[in-house]
mmCIF file of C-alpha atoms in Angstrom:
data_model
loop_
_atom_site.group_PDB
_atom_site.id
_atom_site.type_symbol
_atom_site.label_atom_id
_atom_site.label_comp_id
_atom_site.label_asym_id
_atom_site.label_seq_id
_atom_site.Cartn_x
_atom_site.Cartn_y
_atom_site.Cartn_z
ATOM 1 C CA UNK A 8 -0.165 61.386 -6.892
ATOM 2 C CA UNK A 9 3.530 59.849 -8.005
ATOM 3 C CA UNK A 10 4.880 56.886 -5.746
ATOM 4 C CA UNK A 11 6.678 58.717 -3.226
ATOM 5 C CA UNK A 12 3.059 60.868 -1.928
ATOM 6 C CA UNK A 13 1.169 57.606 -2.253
ATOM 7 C CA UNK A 14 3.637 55.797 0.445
ATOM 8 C CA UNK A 15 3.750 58.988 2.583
ATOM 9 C CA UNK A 16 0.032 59.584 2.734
ATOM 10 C CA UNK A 17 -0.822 58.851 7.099
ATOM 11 C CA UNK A 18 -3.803 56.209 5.098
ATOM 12 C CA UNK A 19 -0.935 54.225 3.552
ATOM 13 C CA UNK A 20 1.090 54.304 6.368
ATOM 14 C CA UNK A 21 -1.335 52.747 8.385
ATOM 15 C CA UNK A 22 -2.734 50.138 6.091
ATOM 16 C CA UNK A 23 0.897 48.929 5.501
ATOM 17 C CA UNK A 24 2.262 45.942 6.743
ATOM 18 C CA UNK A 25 5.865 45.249 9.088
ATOM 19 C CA UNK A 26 7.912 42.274 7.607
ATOM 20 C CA UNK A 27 8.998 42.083 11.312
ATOM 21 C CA UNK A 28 5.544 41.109 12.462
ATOM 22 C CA UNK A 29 5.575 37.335 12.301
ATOM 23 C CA UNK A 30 2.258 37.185 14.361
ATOM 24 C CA UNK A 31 0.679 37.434 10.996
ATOM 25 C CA UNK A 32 -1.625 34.315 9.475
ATOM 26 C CA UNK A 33 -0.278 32.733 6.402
ATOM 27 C CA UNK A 34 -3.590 33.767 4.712
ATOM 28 C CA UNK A 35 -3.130 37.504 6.002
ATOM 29 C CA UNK A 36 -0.080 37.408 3.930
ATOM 30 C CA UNK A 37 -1.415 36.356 0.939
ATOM 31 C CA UNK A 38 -3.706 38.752 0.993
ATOM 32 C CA UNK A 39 -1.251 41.569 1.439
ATOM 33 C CA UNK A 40 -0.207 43.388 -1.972
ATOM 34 C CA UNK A 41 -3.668 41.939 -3.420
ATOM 35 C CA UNK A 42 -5.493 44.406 -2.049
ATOM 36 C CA UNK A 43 -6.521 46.977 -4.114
ATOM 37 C CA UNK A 44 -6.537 50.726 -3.232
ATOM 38 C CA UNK A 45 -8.057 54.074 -4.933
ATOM 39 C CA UNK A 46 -6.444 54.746 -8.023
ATOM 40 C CA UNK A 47 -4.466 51.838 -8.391
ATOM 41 C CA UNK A 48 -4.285 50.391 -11.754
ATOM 42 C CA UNK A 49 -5.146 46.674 -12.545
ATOM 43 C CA UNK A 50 -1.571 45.603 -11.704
ATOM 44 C CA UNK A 51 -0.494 45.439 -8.200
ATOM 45 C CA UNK A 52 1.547 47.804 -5.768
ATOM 46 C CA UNK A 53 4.704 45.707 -5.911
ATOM 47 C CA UNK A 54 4.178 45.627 -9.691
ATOM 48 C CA UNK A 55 3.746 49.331 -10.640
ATOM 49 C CA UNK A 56 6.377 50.151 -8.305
ATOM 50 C CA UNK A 57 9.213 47.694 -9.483
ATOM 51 C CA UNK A 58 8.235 48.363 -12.960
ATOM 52 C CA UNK A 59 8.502 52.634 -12.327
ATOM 53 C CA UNK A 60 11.768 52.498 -10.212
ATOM 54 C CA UNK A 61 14.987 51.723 -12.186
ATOM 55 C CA UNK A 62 16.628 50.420 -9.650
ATOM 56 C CA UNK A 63 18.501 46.779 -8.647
ATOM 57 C CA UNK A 64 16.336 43.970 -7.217
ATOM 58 C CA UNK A 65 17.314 43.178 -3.703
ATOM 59 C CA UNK A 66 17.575 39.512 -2.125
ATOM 60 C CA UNK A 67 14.169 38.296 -0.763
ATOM 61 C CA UNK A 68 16.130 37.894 2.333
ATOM 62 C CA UNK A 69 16.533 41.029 2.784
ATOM 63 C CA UNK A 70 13.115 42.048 2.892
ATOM 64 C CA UNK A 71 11.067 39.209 4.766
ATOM 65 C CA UNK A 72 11.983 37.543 7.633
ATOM 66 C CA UNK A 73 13.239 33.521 7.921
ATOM 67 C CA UNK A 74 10.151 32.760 9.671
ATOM 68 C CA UNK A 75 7.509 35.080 7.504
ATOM 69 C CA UNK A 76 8.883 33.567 4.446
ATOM 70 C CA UNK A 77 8.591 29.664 5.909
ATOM 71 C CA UNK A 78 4.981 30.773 6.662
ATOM 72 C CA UNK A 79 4.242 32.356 2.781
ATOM 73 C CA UNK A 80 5.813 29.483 1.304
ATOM 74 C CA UNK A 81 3.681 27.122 3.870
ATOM 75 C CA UNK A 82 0.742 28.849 2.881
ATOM 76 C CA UNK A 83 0.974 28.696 -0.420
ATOM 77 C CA UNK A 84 1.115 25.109 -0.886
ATOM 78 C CA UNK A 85 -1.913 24.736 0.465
ATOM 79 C CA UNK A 86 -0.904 22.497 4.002
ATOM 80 C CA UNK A 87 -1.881 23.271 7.410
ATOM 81 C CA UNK A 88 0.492 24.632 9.536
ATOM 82 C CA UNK A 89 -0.558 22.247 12.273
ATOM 83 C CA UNK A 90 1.314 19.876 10.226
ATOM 84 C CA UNK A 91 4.969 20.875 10.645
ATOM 85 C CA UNK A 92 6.830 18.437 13.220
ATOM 86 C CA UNK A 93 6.631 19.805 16.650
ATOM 87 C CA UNK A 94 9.754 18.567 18.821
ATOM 88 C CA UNK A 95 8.228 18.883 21.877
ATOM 89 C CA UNK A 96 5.181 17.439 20.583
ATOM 90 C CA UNK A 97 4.084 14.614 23.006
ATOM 91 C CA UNK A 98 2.919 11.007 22.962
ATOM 92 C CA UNK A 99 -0.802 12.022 24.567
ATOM 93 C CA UNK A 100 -0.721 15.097 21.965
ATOM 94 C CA UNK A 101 0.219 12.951 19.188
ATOM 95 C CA UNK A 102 -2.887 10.437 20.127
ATOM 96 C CA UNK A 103 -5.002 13.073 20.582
ATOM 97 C CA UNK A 104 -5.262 13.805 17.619
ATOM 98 C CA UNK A 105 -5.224 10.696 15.952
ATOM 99 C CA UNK A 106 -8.321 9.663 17.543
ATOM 100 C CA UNK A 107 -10.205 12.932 16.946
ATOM 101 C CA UNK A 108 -8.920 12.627 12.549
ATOM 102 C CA UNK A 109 -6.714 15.744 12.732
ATOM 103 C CA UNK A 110 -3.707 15.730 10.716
ATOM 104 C CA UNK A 111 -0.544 14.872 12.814
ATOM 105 C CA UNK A 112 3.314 14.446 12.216
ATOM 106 C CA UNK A 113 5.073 11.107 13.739
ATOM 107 C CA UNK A 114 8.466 12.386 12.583
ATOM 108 C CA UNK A 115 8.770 13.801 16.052
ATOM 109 C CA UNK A 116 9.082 10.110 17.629
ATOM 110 C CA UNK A 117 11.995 9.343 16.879
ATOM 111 C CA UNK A 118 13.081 6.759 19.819
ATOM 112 C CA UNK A 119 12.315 3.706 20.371
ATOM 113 C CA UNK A 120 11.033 4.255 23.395
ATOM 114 C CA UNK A 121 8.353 6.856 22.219
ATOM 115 C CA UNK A 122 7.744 4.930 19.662
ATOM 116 C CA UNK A 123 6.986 1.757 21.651
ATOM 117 C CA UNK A 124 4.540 4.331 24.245
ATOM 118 C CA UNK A 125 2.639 5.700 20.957
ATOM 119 C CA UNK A 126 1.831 2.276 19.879
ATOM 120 C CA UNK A 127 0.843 0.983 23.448
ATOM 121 C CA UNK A 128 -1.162 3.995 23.812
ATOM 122 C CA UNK A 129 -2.896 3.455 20.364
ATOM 123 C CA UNK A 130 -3.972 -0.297 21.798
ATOM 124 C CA UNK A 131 -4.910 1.144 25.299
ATOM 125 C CA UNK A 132 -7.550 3.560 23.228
ATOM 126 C CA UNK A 133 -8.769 0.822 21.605
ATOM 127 C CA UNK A 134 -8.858 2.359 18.639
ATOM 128 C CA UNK A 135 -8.225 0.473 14.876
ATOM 129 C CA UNK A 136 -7.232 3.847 12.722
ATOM 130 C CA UNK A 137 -4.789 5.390 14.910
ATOM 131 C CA UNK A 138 -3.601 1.528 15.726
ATOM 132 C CA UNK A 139 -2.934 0.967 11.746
ATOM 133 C CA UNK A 140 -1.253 4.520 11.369
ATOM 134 C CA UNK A 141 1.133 3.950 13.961
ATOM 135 C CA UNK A 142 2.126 0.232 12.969
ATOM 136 C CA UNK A 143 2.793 1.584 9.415
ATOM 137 C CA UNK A 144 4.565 4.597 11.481
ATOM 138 C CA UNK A 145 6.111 1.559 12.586
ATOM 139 C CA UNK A 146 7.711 -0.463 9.724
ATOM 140 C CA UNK A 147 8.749 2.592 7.947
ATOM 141 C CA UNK A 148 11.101 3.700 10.709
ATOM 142 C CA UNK A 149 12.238 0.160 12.618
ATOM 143 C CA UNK A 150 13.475 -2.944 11.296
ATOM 144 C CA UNK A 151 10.762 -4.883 10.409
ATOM 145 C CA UNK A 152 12.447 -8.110 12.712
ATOM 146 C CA UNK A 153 11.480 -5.578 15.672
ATOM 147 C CA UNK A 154 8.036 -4.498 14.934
ATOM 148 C CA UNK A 155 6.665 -7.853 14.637
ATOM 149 C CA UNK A 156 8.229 -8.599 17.796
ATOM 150 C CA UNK A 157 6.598 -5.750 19.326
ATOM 151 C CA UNK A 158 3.000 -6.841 17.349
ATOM 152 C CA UNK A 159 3.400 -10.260 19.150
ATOM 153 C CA UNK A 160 3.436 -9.070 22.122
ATOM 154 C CA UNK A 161 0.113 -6.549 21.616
ATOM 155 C CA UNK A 162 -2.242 -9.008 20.465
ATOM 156 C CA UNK A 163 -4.940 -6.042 19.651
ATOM 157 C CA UNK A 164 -2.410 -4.382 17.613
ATOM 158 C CA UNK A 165 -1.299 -7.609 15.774
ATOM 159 C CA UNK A 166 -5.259 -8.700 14.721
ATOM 160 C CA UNK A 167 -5.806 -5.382 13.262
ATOM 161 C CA UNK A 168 -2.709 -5.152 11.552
ATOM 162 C CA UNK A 169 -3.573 -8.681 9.916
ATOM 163 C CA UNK A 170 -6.950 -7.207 8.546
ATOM 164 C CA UNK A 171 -5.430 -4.253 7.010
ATOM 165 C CA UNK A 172 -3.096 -6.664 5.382
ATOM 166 C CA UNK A 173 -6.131 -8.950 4.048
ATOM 167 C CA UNK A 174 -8.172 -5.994 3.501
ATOM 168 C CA UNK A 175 -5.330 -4.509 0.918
ATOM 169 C CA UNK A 176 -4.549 -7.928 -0.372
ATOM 170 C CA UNK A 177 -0.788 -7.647 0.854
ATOM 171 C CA UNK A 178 -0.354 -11.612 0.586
ATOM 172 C CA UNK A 179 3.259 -11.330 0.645
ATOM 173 C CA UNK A 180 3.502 -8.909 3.314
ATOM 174 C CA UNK A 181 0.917 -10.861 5.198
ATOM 175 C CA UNK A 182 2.686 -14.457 4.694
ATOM 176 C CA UNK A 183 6.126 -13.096 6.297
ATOM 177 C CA UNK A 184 4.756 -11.543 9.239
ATOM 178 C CA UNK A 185 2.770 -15.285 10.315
ATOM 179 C CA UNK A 186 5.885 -16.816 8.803
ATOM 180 C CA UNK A 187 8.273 -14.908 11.374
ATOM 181 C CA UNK A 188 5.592 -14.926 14.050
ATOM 182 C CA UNK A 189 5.634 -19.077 13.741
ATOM 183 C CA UNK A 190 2.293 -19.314 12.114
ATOM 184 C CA UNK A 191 3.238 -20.882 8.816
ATOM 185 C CA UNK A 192 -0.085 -22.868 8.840
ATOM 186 C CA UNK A 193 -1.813 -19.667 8.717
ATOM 187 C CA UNK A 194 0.122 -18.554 6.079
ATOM 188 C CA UNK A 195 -0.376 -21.107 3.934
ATOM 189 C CA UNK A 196 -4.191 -20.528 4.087
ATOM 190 C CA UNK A 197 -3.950 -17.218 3.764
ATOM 191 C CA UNK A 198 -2.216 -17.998 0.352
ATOM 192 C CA UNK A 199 -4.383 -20.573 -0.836
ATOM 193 C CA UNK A 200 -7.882 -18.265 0.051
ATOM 194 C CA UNK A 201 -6.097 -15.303 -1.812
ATOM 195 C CA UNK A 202 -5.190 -17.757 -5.145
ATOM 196 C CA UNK A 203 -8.898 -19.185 -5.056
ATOM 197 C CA UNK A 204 -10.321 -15.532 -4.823
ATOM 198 C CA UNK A 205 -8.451 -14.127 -7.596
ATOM 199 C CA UNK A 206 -7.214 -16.470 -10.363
ATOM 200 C CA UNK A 207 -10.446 -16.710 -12.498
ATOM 201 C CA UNK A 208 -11.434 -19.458 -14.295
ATOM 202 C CA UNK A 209 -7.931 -20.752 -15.734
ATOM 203 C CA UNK A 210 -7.525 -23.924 -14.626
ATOM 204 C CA UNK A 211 -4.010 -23.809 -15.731
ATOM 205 C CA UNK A 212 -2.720 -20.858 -13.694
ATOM 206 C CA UNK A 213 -4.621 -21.820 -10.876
ATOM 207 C CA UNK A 214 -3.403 -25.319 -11.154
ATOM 208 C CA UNK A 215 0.202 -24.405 -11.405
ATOM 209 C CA UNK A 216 0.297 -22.023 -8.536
ATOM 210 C CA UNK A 217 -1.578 -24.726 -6.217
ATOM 211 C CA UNK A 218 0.810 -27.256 -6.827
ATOM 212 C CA UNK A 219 3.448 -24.550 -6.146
ATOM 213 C CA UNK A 220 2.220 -23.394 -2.738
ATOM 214 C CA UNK A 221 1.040 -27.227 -1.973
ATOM 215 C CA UNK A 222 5.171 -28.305 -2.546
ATOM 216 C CA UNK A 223 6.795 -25.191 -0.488
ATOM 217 C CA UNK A 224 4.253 -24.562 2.331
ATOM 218 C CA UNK A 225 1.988 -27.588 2.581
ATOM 219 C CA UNK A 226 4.087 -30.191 2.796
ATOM 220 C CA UNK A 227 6.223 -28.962 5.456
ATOM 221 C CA UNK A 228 7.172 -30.162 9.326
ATOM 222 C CA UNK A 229 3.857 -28.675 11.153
ATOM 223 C CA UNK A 230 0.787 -27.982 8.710
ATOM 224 C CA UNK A 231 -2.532 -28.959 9.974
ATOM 225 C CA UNK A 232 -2.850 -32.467 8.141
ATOM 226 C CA UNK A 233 -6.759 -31.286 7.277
ATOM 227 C CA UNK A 234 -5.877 -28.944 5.540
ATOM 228 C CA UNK A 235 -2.716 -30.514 3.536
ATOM 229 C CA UNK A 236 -5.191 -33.143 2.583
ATOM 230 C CA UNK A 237 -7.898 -30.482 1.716
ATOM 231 C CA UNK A 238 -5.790 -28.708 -0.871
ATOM 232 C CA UNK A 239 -4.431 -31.854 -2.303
ATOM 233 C CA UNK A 240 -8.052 -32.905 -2.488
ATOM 234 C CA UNK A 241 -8.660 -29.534 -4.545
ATOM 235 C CA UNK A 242 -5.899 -30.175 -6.560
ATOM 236 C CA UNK A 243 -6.491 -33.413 -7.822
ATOM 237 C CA UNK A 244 -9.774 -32.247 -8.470
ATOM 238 C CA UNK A 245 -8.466 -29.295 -10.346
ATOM 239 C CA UNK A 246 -6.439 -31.984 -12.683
ATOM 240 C CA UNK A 247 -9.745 -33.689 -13.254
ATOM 241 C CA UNK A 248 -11.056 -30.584 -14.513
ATOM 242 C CA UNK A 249 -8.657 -30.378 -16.854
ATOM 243 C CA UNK A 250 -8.673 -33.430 -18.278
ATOM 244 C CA UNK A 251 -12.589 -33.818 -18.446
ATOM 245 C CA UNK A 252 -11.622 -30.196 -20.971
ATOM 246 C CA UNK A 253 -15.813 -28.968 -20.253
ATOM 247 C CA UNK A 254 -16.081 -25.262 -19.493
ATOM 248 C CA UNK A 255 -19.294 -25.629 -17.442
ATOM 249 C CA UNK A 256 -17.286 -27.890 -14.796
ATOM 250 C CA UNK A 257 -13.857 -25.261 -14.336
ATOM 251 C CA UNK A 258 -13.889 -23.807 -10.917
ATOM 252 C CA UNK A 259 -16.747 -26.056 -9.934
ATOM 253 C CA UNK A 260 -17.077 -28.003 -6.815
ATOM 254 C CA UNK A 261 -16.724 -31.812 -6.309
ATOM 255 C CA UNK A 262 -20.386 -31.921 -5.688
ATOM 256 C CA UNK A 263 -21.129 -30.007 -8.319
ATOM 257 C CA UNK A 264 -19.072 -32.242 -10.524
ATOM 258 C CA UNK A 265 -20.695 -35.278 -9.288
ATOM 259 C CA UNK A 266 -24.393 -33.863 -10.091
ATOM 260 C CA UNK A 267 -22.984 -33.203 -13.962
ATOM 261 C CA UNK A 268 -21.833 -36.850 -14.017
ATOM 262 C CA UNK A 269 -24.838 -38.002 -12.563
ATOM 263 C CA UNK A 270 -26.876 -36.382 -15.089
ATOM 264 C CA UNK A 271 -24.825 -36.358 -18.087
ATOM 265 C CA UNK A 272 -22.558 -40.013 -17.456
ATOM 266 C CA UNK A 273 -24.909 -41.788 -15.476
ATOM 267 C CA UNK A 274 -24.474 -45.115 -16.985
ATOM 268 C CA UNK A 275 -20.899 -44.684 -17.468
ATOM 269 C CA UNK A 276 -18.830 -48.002 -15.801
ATOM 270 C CA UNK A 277 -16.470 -47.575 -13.074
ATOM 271 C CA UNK A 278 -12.951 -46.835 -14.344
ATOM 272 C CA UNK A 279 -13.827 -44.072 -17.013
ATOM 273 C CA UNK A 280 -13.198 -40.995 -15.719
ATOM 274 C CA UNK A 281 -17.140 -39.522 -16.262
ATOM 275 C CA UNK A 282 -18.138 -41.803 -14.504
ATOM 276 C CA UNK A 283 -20.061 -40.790 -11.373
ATOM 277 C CA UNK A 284 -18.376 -43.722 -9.027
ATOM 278 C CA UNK A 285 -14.929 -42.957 -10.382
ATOM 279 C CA UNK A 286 -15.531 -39.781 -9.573
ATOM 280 C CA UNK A 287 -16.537 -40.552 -6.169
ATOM 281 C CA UNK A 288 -13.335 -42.907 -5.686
ATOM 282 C CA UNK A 289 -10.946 -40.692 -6.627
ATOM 283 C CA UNK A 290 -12.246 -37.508 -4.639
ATOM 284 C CA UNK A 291 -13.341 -39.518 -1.621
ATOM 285 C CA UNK A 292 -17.195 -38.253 -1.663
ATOM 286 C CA UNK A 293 -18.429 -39.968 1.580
ATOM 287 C CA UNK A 294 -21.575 -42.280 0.821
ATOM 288 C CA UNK A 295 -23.993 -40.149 2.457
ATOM 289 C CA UNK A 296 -22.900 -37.182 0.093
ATOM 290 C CA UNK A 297 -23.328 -39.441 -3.057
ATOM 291 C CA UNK A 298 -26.776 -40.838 -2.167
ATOM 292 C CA UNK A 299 -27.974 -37.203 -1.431
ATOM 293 C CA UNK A 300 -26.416 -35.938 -5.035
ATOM 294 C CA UNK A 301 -28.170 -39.559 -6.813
ATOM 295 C CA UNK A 302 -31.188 -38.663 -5.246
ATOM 296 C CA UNK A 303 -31.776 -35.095 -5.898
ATOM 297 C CA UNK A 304 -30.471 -35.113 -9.439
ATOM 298 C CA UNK A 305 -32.639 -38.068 -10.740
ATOM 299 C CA UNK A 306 -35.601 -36.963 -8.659
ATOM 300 C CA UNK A 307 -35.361 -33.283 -9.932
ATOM 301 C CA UNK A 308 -35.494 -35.096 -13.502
ATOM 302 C CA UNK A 309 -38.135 -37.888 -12.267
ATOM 303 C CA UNK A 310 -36.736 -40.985 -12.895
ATOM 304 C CA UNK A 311 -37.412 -42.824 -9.967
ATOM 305 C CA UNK A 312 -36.356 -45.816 -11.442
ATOM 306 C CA UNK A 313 -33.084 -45.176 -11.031
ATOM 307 C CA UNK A 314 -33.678 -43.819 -7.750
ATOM 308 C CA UNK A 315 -35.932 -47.233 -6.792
ATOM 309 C CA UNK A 316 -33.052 -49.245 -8.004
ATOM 310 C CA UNK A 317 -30.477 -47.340 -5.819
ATOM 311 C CA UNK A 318 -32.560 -46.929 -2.703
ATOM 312 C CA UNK A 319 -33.933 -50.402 -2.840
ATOM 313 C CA UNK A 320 -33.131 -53.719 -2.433
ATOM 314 C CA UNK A 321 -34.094 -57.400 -2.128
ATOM 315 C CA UNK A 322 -33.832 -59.229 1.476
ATOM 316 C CA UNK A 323 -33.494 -63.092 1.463
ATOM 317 C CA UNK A 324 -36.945 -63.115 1.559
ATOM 318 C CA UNK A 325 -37.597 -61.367 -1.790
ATOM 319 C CA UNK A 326 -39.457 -58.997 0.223
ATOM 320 C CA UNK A 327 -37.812 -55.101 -1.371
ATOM 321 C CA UNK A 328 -36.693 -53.180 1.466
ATOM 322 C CA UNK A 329 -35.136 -49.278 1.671
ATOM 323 C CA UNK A 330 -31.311 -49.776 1.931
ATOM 324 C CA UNK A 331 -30.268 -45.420 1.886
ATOM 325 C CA UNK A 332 -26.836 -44.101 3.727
ATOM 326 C CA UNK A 333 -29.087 -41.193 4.375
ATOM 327 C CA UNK A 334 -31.159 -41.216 7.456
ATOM 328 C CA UNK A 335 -35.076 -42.687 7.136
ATOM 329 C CA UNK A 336 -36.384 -39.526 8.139
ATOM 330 C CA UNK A 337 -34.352 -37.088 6.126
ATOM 331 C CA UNK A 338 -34.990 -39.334 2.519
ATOM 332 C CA UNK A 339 -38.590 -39.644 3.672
ATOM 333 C CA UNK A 340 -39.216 -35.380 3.778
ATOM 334 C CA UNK A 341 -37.065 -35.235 0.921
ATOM 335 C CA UNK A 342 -38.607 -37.759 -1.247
ATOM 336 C CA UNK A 343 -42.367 -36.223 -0.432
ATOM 337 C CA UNK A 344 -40.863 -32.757 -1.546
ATOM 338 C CA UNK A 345 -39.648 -34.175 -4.894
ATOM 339 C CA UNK A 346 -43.083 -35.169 -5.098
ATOM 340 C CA UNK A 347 -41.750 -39.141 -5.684
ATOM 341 C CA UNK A 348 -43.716 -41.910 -7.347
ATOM 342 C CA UNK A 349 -46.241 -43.203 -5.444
ATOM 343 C CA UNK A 350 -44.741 -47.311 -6.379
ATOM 344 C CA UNK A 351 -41.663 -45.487 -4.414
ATOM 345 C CA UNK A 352 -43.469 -44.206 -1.751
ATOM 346 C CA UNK A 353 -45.564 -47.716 -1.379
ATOM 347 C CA UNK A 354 -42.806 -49.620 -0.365
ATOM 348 C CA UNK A 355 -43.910 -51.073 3.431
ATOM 349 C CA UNK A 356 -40.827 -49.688 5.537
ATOM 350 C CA UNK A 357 -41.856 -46.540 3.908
ATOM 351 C CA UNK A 358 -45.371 -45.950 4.776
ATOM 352 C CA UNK A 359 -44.557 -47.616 7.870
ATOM 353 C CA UNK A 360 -42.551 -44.046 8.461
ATOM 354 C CA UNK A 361 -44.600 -42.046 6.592
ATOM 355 C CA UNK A 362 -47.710 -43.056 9.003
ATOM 356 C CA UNK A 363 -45.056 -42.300 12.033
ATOM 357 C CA UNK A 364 -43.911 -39.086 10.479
ATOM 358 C CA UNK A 365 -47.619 -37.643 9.894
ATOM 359 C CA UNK A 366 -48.932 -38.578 13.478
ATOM 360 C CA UNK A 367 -46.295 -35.916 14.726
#
């Protein structure tokens, strides 16, 4: 059968296809010209019959319709129609399907009034996702000035955008919205949290970028005073660090320092820099802290003298008495749990609250 029967035959006619018929699927489409028919060769209609006919190739335009070409082209790179911007698409549609995951177009809201009703909507729902996609929505249309003025005044919306920001580890983005909101103290933490998380162990680096944020956002009109003093505190321990030049202490805590001094320095004098009290005097370790750290680290090794000599003392009487910034009843439980020597636990004031303790 040549070309000319095979498009005649009443079968063909009625198994062919209108290019006026835009009801058609994108995947119906497709599928047109790859179906195969009885004696058709490997190669497809279209192919046999351009390759046959000697005569000039016409514009695609002329043979598909605008709107049946939009949907071939649509459907061949792989989207969902759904996703084309619907003008008339409204605020309640557009949250819709937020909530429910579908894919969705914001391009339609272009004013700044819809834009204003899609994020109030998003807070009234409640929900985080569709509250994220529209702030981002957000700062990629406006000026940024106006949606953190429109954040501050949704504090739902503002809370959630703040953990995305910490949850992506946007510190810069994050520090200039508290900045502009008037929460510079904020930022500052922020900062300092994010340079303690990720600098490692180089004392260096982390030094230099602690004295940097410490000069330009610590020091200024308005920062809690705790916390100015905290990261100065961290800092100057930090320089400590790196003078003292031991691996085993970088990154470590001030306690943790003082329990290496203790055990490693311990009868160092006051003035050189391992030793324990200097340590103490120059990070401002409260008394109560140091007798706990003396105590545990000497006990753990058992030598109670050192922990007789610094929990005991002479009265006028020569009578030895317990002389501890720690309370009686805390250095009591902790000494029986060390398992402490029993000339240490003998001492009178002692047993006198050891026999109180063990009748409750």
């Amino acid at each position: 059968m040549d070309d000319d029967d095979y498009w005649n035959t009443s079968e063909t006619k009625s198994k062919a296809f209108s290019f006026d018929d835009d009801v058609l699927s994108p995947q119906e489409i497709l599928a047109i010209g790859q179906k195969s028919y009885p004696g058709q060769k490997d190669e497809s209609v279209f192919s046999s019959t351009i390759s046959n006919a000697k005569t000039p190739l016409l514009p695609l335009s002329s043979l598909v319709s605008p709107k049946v070409l939009d949907l071939i082209l649509l459907a061949q790179s792989g989207r969902d129609p759904n996703e084309r911007a619907d003008p008339d698409q409204t605020v309640a549609v557009t949250l819709k399907r937020l909530v429910l995951g579908r894919s969705v177009s914001l391009r339609c809201h272009r004013s700044l009034k819809s834009k204003t009703e899609l994020l109030d909507g998003a807070v009234a729902i409640g929900d985080g996702n569709a509250i994220i996609t529209v702030v981002l929505f957000l700062i990629q249309s406006l000026n940024k000035k106006l949606v953190y003025e429109l954040l501050s005044a949704r504090p739902l919306a503002l809370n959630h955008y703040i953990s995305f920001l910490q949850s992506e580890g946007k510190v810069s983005e994050l520090a200039d919205l508290l900045i502009m909101l008037g929460r510079s103290p904020d930022a500052a933490m922020y900062q300092f949290q994010h340079i303690i998380k990720t600098q490692g162990n180089g004392v260096d680096g982390l030094l230099r970028k602690l004295n940097n944020l410490l000069s330009n956002h610590f020091n200024q009109p308005g920062v809690d005073a705790h916390q100015a003093k905290m990261v100065t505190d961290y800092v100057k321990l930090l320089e400590w660090q790196k003078c003292a030049n031991k691996a085993e202490l970088n990154n470590r805590s001030t306690l943790q320092c003082l329990s290496y001094c203790c055990e490693q320095h311990w009868h160092e004098g006051a003035g050189n820099m391992m030793s324990p009290l200097t340590l103490c005097q120059r990070q401002q370790v409260p008394p109560v802290q140091y007798d706990w750290v003396v105590l545990n680290v000497h006990g753990n090794s058992n030598k109670w003298d050192i922990v007789e000599s610094m929990f005991t003392k002479k009265d006028w009487l020569g009578r030895t008495t317990v002389s501890s910034n720690i309370p009686m009843e805390t250095l009591i439980a902790r000494l029986s749990e060390l398992v402490a020597s029993k000339q240490m636990l003998a001492l009178p004031q002692l047993m006198q609250m050891l026999g109180k303790w063990f009748a409750h």
